[in-house]
Amino acid sequence: MGFVSVKAGWDAVENAEKLVEQRRIGHDAPLLTLPQIKTQLRGAVDKVMSEGSLYDEELAALAIKQAQGDLIEASFLLRAYKTTLERKGYSQPILGKEMRVLRRISSTFKDVPGGQILGESLDYSLRLLNFNLMEEKKTETEDIEDNQEKDTLREFSYPKVSEILRKEGIVVTEKKEEFSFDITRESIVFPAPRSAILQSLARGEEGAMLCLAYSSLRGYGPVHPTIAELRRGYLPVRIKHPITGETVKIGEIRATECEAVVPEYREKQIFGLGYGLVLGYNERKAISMAVLDKTLQSTEHKSPSEDEEFVLYHIDGIDSSGFVEHLKLPHYIFFQSDLDRLRKIQEKSDTYAKK
Amino acid sequence: MLKNEINQSHYNFAFLDENTKREVRRKILKAISIPGHQIPFASREIPLAKGFGTGGIQITLSLLGREDILKVIDQGSDDSVNAINIKRLVKKTCNIEITEDAKQASIIQSRHRIPEEKLENHQILVLQVPFPEPLRRVESEEKKTRRMHAEMDYSRMWLYLYEDLIKHGEITIGARYPVMVNGRYLMDTTPIPRWDIPNLNYSENLTLFGAGREKRIYAVPPYTEVLPLEFKDHAFRVEDFSGKSCEKCGASNTFFDEIIVDESGARRYVCSDTGFCKKRREYNVA
């Protein structure tokens, strides 16, 4: 059977899409529901919200379902939806200190004010396949004390380790930027302001950022930081009331924040700080972001992770997957043109060889 | 603990299969024969995350017999979450005796510390290694650093230290201080503090170094010379804890954990080696 490429194009395109949809539902297994995805594929939901840069668990779950688990595709769906939404205003700046903390750890000191709170984590689990999950019946969960419930009723903020160190003059105090750059409204310019760097990193693709951060740690970069603090929990979102002008809290978002310190001897004898803040819970990405924020403060560009154009132009999952996959598009013209050159030059090289 | 307990019969004693253990032990023997030289090994997947001690645990699991007594520490502490996690794996797959007493243990696996108590020649210390290559600080490429070792060309490392000294009046390397082993190989000391480096020199025990992610094993055999790089007019120096003592046991000559007490930034100090500190308190040495 031949591949009809010209006339049946319209049908082929529609059928290709239908086939994918058919694979999703054409079987006897129960269909996924959004609550299932939201509650049991939390890592996927948070990755998609972060890279799609839209905080909406419901829509992220929908995107994951529709993209059949392809998370870059799902992030793309979410970001494409986000862009249709009207920008009604900007929320007020939030301090990480205000976080209603569910988990917070510091690698710099054995104990810190407020304490180390291990919370929910797989860091210290044994990676053994649990075959019992293959045929699982829902059982009662054990009752383990958790900050989740405890803190909902009271305002409590944990002191930031970085602030304590800053007071002592051990950690750098950063300059405030008057205006926050908005990478969704303006094309990024280089050298990029820190706000643009942090925004790009915040919605960067986890895998790409992980790769670059790891390269810096391992031997192609200057930064191997210590985590002053990694915390996750709920951050308040506030806006200025459009009529009264007063600041009002309109809700909370889940987030992961990482502050990493690196000794700097070059200009000042002080610890520099790398900052990571990610929508949802994604510690791997928050740490990678802190590493890259720090590498991008470097004035020498010896390694890929220190080069802001290299990093910021290549970590966006939606940009990079789109362009790499565009190679599947027809390139007949382009190729024909190359073909012509190659043939001509082959001919010539034959004649030259004969001479 | 996993709620549904893992069926142990699916796994071999000490998790790794016997052929893998044999490969690791052969590489250990080779490492002992060439002190400080990095020996590549296959490095299997084990159920801990890379970077959490997968090299050390592969060495430990390959050496463990049913009679062994194991001590596991992380940052000097027996109770640190990572030490506990490694002990959980050993308990689950070997069920051997575990101790907190550095003198009792036949094998001690450690991350970032050498116990304060002097180890003896029947004991093995296994250190977890993130960066086996001491020259990585000055050279990113593996093929180049291998050549530098082969030619014993450590000039760039010396230059690094010299430039540090000229710029800052001090060497900026904190932990992971480079050492020369047996007068031949430059060796990475894992991030053990400088405090612990003198304890590697002519130690009675065997010290093994395992880097799982980087797939390297190296060793310092008993009674081997291990010297930190230093200049004639600028001696190597360890961390300065002068005037400080342990809040729990009163010791003044150990490596300390600095702890921030409150938001005012007040500090207190306790021994990093928890087993040693506990022993001092039990025997009322203070």
PDB file of C-alpha atoms in Angstrom, chain A residues 212 215-216 219-223 295-296 298 300-308 310-311, chain B residues 140:
ATOM      1  CA  LEU A 212      22.810  21.640  33.368  1.00  0.00           C
ATOM      2  CA  SER A 215      27.069  19.395  34.881  1.00  0.00           C
ATOM      3  CA  SER A 216      28.026  22.310  37.117  1.00  0.00           C
ATOM      4  CA  GLY A 219      32.983  19.186  36.795  1.00  0.00           C
ATOM      5  CA  TYR A 220      31.809  21.612  34.124  1.00  0.00           C
ATOM      6  CA  GLY A 221      31.054  24.605  36.259  1.00  0.00           C
ATOM      7  CA  PRO A 222      31.946  26.409  39.420  1.00  0.00           C
ATOM      8  CA  VAL A 223      28.917  25.749  41.587  1.00  0.00           C
ATOM      9  CA  THR A 295      25.942  29.702  37.925  1.00  0.00           C
ATOM     10  CA  LEU A 296      24.334  32.483  35.876  1.00  0.00           C
ATOM     11  CA  SER A 298      29.149  34.076  37.210  1.00  0.00           C
ATOM     12  CA  GLU A 300      33.364  34.060  33.623  1.00  0.00           C
ATOM     13  CA  HIS A 301      31.741  31.920  30.972  1.00  0.00           C
ATOM     14  CA  LYS A 302      33.865  28.842  31.165  1.00  0.00           C
ATOM     15  CA  SER A 303      31.115  26.243  31.144  1.00  0.00           C
ATOM     16  CA  PRO A 304      27.660  25.872  29.557  1.00  0.00           C
ATOM     17  CA  SER A 305      25.867  26.381  32.876  1.00  0.00           C
ATOM     18  CA  GLU A 306      27.474  29.822  33.313  1.00  0.00           C
ATOM     19  CA  ASP A 307      26.385  31.060  29.895  1.00  0.00           C
ATOM     20  CA  GLU A 308      23.023  32.783  30.279  1.00  0.00           C
ATOM     21  CA  PHE A 310      22.997  28.917  26.501  1.00  0.00           C
ATOM     22  CA  VAL A 311      20.958  28.127  29.602  1.00  0.00           C
TER      23      VAL A 311
ATOM     24  CA  SER B 140      36.788  18.761  33.480  1.00  0.00           C
TER      25      SER B 140
END
